[in-house]
Short mmCIF file of C-alpha atoms in Angstrom, two decimals:
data_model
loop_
_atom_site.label_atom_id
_atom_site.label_comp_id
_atom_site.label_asym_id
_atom_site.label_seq_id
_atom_site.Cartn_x
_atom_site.Cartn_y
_atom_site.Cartn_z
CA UNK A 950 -30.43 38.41 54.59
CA UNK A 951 -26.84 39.15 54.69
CA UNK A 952 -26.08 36.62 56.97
CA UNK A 953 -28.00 34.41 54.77
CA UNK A 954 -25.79 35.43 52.09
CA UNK A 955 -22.28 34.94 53.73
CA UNK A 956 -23.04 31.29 54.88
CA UNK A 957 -24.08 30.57 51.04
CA UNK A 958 -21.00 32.15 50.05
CA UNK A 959 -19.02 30.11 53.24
CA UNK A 960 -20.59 26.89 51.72
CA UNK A 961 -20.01 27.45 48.02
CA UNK A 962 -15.72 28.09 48.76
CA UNK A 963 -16.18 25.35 51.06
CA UNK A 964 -17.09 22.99 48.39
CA UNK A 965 -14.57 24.42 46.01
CA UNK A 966 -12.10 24.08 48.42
CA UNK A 967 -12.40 20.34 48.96
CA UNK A 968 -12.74 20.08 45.02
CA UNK A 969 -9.52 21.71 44.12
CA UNK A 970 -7.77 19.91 47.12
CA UNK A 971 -8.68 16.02 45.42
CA UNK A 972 -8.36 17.68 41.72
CA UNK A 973 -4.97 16.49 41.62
CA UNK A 974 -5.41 12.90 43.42
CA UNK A 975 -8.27 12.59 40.48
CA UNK A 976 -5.78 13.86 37.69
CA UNK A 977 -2.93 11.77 39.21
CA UNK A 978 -5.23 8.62 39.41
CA UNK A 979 -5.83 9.23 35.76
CA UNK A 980 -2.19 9.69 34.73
CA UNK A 981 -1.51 6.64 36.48
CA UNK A 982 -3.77 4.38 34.56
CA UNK A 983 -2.05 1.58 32.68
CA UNK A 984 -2.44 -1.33 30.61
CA UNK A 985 -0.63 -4.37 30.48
CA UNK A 986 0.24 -5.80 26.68
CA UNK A 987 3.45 -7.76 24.99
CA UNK A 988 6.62 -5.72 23.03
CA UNK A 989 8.65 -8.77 21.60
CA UNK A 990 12.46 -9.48 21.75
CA UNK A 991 14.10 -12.42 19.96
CA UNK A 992 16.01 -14.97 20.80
CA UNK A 993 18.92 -15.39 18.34
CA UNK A 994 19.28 -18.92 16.86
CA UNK A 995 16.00 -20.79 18.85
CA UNK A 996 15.28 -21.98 15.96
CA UNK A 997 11.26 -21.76 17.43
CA UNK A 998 12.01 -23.96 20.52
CA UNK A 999 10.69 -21.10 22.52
CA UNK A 1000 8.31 -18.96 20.41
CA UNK A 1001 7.48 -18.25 16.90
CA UNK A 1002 9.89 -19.37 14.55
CA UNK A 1003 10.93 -15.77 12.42
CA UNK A 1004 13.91 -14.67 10.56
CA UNK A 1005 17.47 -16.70 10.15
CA UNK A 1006 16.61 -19.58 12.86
CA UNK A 1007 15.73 -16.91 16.13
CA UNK A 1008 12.65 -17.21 17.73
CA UNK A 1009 9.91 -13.95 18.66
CA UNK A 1010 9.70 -13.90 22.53
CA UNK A 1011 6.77 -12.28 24.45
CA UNK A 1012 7.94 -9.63 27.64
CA UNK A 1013 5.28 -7.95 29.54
CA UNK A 1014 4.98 -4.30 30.17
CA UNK A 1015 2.36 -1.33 30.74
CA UNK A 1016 1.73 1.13 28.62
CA UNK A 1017 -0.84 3.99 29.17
CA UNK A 1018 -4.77 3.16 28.74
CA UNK A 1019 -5.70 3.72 25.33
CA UNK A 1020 -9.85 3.75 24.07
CA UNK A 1021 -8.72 2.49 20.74
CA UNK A 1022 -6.83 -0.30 19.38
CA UNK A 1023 -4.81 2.39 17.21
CA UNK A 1024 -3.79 3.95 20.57
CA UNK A 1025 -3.62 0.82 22.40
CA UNK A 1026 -0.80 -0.17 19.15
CA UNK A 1027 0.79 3.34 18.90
CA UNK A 1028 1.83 3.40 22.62
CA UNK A 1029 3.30 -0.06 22.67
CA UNK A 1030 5.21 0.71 19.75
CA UNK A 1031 6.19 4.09 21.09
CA UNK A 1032 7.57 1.98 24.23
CA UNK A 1033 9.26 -0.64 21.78
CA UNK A 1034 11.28 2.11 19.90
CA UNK A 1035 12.25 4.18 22.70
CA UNK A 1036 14.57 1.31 24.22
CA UNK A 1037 18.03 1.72 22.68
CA UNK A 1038 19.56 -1.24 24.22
CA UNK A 1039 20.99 -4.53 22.24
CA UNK A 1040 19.97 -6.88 24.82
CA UNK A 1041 16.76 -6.69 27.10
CA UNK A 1042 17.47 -6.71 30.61
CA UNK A 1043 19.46 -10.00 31.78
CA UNK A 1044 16.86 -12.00 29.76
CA UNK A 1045 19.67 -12.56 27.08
CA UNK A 1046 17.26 -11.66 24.77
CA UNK A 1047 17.77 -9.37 21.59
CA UNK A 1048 16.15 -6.05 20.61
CA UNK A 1049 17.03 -6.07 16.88
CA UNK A 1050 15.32 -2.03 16.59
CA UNK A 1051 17.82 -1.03 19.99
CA UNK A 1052 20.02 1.32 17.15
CA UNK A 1053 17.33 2.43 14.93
CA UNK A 1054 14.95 5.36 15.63
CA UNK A 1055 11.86 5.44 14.55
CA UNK A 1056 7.92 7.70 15.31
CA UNK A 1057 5.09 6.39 14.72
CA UNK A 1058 2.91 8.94 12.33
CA UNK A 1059 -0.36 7.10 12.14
CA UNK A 1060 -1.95 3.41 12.86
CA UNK A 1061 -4.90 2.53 10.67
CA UNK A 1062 -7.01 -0.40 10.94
CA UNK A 1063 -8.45 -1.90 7.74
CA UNK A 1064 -10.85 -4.96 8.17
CA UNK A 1065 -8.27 -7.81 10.24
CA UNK A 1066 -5.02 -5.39 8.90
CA UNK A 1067 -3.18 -2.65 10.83
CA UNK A 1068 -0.92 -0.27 8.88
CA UNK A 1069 1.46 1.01 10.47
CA UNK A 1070 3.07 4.14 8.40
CA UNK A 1071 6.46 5.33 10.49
CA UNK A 1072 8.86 7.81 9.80
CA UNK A 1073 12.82 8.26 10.78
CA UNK A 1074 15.57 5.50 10.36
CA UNK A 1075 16.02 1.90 10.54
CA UNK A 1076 19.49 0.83 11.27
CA UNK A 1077 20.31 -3.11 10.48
CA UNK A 1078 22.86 -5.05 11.69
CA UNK A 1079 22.91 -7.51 8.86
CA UNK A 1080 20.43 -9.44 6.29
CA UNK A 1081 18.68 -11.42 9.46
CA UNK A 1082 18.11 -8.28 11.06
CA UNK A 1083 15.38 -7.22 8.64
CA UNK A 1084 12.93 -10.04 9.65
CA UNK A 1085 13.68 -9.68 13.03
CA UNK A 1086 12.48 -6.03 13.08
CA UNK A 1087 9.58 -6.27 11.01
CA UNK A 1088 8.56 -9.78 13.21
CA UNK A 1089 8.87 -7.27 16.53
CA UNK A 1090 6.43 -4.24 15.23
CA UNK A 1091 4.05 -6.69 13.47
CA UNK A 1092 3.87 -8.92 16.41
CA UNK A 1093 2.78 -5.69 18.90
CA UNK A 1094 0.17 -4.94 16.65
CA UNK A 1095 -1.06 -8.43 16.12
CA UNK A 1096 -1.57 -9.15 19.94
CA UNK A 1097 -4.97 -7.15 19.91
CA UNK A 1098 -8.06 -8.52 19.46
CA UNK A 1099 -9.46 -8.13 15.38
CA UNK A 1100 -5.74 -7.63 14.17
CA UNK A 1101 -4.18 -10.54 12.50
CA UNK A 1102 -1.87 -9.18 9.74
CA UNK A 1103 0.43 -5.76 10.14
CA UNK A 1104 1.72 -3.88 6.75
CA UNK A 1105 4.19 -1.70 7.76
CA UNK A 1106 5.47 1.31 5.72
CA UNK A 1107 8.70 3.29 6.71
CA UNK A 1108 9.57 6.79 4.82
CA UNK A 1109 6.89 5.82 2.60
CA UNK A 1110 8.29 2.53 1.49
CA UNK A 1111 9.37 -0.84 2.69
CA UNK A 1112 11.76 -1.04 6.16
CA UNK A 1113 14.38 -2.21 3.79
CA UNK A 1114 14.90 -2.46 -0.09
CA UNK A 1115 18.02 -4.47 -0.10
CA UNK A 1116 18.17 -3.53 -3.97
CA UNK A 1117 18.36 -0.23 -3.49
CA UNK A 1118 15.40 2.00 -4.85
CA UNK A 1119 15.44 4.66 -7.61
CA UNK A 1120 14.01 8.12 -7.24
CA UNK A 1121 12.25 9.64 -9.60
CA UNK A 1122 12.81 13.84 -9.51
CA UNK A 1123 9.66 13.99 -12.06
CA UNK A 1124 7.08 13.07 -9.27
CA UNK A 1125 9.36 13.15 -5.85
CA UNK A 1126 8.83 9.66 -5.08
CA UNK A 1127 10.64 6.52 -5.01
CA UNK A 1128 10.56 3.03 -6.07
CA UNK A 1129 11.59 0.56 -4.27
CA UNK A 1130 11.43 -3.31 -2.76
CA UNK A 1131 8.32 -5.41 -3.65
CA UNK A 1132 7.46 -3.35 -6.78
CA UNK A 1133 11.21 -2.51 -7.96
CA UNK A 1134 12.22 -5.48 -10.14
CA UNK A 1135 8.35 -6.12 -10.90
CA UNK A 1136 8.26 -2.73 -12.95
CA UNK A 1137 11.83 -3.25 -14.49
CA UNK A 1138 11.25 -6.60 -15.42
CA UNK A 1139 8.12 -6.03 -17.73
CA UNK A 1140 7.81 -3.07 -18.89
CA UNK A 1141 9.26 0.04 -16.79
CA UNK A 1142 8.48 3.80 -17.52
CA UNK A 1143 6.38 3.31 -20.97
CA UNK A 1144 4.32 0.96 -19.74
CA UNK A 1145 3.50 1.91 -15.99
CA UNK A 1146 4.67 5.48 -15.83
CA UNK A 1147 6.43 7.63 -12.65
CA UNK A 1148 4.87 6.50 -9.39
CA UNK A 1149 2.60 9.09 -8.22
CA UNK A 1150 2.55 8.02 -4.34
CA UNK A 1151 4.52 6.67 -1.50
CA UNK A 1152 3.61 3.06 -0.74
CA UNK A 1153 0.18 2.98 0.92
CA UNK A 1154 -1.98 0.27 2.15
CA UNK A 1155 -5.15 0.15 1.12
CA UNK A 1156 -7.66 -3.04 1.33
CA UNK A 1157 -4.71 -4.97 3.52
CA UNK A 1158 -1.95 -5.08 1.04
CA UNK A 1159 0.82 -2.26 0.15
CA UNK A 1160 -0.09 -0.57 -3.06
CA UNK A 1161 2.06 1.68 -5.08
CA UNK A 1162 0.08 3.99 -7.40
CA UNK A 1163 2.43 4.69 -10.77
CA UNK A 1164 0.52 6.55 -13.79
CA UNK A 1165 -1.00 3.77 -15.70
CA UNK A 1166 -1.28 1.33 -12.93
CA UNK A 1167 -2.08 0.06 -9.47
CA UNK A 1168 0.23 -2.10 -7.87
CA UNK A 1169 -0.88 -4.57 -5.32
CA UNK A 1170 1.53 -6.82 -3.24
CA UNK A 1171 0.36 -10.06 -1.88
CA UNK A 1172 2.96 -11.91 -0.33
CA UNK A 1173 0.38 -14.84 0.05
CA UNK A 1174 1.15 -15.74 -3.87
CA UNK A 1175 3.72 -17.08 -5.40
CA UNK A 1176 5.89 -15.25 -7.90
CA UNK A 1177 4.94 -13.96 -10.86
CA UNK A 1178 1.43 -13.50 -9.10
CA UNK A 1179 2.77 -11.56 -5.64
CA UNK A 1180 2.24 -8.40 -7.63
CA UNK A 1181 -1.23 -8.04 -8.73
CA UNK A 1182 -3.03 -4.92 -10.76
CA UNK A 1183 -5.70 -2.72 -10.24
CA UNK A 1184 -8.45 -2.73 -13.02
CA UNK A 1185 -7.78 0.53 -13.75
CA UNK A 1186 -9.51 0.51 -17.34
CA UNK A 1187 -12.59 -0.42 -16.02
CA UNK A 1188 -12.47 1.57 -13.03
CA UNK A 1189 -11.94 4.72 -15.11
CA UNK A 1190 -14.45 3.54 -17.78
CA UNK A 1191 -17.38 3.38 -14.81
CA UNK A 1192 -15.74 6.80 -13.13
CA UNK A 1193 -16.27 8.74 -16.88
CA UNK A 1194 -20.15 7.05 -16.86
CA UNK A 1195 -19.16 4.80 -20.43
CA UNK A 1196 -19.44 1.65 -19.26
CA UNK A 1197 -23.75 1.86 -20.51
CA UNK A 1198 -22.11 3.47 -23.87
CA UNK A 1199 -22.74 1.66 -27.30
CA UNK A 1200 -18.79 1.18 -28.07
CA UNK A 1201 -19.00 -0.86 -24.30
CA UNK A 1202 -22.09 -2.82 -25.30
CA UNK A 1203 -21.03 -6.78 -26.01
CA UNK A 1204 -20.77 -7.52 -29.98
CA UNK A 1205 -20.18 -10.23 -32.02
CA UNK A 1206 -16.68 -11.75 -33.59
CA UNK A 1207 -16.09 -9.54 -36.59
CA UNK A 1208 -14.68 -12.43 -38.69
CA UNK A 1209 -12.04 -9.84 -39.89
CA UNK A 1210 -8.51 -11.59 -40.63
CA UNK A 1211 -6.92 -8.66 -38.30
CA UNK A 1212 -9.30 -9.07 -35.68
CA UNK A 1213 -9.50 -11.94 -32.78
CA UNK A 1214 -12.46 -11.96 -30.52
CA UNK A 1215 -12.53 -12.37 -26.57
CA UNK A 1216 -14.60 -14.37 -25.98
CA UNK A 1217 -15.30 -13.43 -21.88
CA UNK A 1218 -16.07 -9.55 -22.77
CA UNK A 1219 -17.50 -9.94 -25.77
CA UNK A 1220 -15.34 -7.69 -27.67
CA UNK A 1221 -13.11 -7.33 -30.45
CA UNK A 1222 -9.08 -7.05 -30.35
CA UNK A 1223 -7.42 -5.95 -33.92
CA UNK A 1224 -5.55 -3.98 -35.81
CA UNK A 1225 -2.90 -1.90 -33.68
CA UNK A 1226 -4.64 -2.11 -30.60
CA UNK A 1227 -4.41 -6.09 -31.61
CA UNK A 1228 -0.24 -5.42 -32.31
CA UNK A 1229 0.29 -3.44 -29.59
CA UNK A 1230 -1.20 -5.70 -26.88
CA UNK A 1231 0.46 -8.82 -28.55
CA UNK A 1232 3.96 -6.98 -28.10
CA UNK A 1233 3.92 -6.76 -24.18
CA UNK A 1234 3.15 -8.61 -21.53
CA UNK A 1235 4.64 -9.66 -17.68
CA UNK A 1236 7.10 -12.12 -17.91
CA UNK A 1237 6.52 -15.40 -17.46
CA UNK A 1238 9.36 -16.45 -18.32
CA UNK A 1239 7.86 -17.87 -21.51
CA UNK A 1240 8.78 -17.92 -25.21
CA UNK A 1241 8.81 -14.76 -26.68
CA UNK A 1242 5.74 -12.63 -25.35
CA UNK A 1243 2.80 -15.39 -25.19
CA UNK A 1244 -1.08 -14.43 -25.15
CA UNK A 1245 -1.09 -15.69 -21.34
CA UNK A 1246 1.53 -12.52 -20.75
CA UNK A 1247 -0.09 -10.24 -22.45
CA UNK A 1248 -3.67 -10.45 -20.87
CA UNK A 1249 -1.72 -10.03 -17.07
CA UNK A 1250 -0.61 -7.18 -18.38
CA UNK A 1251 -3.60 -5.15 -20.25
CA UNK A 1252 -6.86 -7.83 -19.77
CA UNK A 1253 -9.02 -8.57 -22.41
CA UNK A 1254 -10.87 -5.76 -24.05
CA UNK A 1255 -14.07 -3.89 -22.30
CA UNK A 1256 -14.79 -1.73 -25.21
CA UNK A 1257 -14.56 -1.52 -28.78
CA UNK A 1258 -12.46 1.55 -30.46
CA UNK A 1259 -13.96 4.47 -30.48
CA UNK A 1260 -13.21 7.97 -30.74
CA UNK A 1261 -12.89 10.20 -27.18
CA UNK A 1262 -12.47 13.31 -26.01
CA UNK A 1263 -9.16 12.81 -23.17
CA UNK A 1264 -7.69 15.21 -20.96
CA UNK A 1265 -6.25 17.46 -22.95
CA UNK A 1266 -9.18 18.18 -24.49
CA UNK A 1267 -8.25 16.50 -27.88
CA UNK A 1268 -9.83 13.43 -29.80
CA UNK A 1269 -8.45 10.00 -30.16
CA UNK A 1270 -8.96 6.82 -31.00
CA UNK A 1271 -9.27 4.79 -27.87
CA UNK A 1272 -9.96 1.07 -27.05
CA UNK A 1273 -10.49 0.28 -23.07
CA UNK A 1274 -9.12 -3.05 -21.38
CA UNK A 1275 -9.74 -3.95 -18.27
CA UNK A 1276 -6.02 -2.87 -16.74
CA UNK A 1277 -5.33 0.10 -19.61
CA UNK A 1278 -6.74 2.50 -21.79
CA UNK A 1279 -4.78 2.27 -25.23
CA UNK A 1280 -5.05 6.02 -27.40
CA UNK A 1281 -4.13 6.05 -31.10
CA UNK A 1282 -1.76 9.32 -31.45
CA UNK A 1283 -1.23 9.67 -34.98
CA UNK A 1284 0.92 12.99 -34.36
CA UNK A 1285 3.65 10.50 -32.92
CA UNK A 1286 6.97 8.33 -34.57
CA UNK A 1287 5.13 4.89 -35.83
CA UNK A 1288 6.81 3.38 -32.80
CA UNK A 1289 4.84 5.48 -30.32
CA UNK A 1290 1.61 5.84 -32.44
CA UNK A 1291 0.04 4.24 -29.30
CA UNK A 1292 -0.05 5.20 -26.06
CA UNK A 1293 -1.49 3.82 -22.86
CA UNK A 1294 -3.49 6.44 -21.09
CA UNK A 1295 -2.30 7.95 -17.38
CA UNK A 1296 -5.65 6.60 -16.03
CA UNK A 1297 -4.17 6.39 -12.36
CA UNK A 1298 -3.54 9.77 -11.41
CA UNK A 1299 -7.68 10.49 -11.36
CA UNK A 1300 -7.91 7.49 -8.87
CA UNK A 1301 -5.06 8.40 -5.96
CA UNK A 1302 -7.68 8.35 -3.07
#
């Protein structure tokens, strides 16, 4: 029996032996697995004769390269960007192509994939050379993640905003975030702090399009449209109505036109607009650049009414007079100066997700 036992034993170390003597070939043969996929340089004043036209006349040019094997398309995207940023020279090779990111230095801190849309959020600094510089850097990290399969459009989101707000941004102490380029000059421009609040969030993408959540509105940016309509809003009214279960509720139910002189009726919802809900929604609106503040301006801004007034118990646990539209909740505070007797409710802050 003990002889039986010690040539077991022999065996058993025998086999571990020749195991731990190819454990490293196996490890190394894992290291050493690699992918090939594109980073992309740019050729400065192409004008597209050799790839995609981008930027001030330069063209986006293709290299290959390997990159670690990935599982995922976010780590598939997070490597070759990882390769991208970590080469800090102005020129690529003897190609004579340009690698407008060579001075900047940037991490990336996570790759999401939404529907046909990668977002790429990165952190650090971008360094530009000059104005063309900014479309040649966001045409190279958009281009790496638009080589894989499913992934046709890249938002990209530096610090939390865009790579480069060449108006500057402001920020706001209040809620410890900034404002800056697409949504800047939108909220100056019609209606600022009284009508849309701090901004409660960095810029995030969410449903394939940046998005900036301030405290009485969504904004969306969609580069597809043409101004004014590149920055769209969220439906926040109705969103909230459905959230606090009132959309069912009899002030929400359609009515009639009242016929009252004060009163106007919209027609689509089925609800009534007067008195100084009906003043206040007549005195802003986005600007269309039209005469005065026109009825086309003023329903971008607030939508027509979902709701007819009614009186609510809010967040601070008091009762107002409220009237829901489909972008705002307008509150009748009687305690207030006439000229802030209304105020639109912070509706946004319960939807951050």
């Amino acid at each position: 029996m003990g002889q039986h036992l010690r040539r077991r034993l022999g065996a058993i170390a025998l086999v571990c032996l020749i195991a731990l003597s190819t454990l490293p070939h196996l490890v190394a043969a894992q290291t050493a697995l690699t992918e090939p996929v594109k980073l992309f340089m740019v050729a400065i004043g192409d004008e597209g004769h050799s790839g995609p036209r981008i930027g001030c006349g330069d063209s986006l040019i293709p290299v290959n390269i390997e990159i670690p094997g990935s599982p995922t398309t976010e780590g598939k995207i997070t490597q070759a960007l990882t390769h991208l940023f970590g080469l800090h020279s102005p020129e690529y090779g003897a190609s004579g192509l340009v690698n407008a990111l060579h001075a900047s230095n940037l991490t990336v801190d996570d790759i999401e994939l939404q529907g046909n849309t990668a977002a790429i959020y990165l952190s650090g600094t971008v360094i530009l050379g000059g104005t063309c510089d900014q479309p040649r850097v966001e045409e190279q990290i958009a281009a790496v993640a638009r080589q894989f399969p499913g992934v046709s459009k890249a938002v990209i989101i530096v610090n939390g905003g865009p790579i480069d707000s060449a108006i500057g941004s402001i920020f706001f102490p209040e809620t410890g975030y900034r404002l800056e380029d697409p949504f800047y000059d939108y909220w100056e421009r019609n209606g600022g702090l009284p009508i849309f609040g701090y901004p409660l969030t960095p810029q995030l993408v969410e449903n394939g399009y940046r998005t900036q959540y301030f405290e009485r509105q969504r904004f969306e940016h969609h580069p597809e449209n043409d101004t004014p309509y590149n920055v769209l809003f969220g439906l926040v009214g109705t969103e909230t109505a459905a959230r606090r279960g009132l959309l069912g509720t009899p002030p929400f139910a359609p009515k009639p036109a009242s016929g009252a002189a004060a009163c106007e009726y919209a027609a689509p919802t089925s609800h009534n607009l007067c008195g100084e809900f009906r003043t206040y929604w007549h005195r802003y609106g986005l600007d269309f650049g039209e005469p005065g503040v026109s009825a086309r301006e003023s329903l971008a801004l607030f939508g027509f009414p979902i709701s007819e007034p009614f009186e609510e118990r809010l967040e601070d646990g008091q009762i107002y007079t409220v009237q829901y539209f489909e972008r705002v909740r307008m509150e009748i505070h009687p305690e207030n100066p006439p000229a802030y007797r209304i105020l639109l409710g912070r509706l946004t802050a319960d939807l951050i997700p």
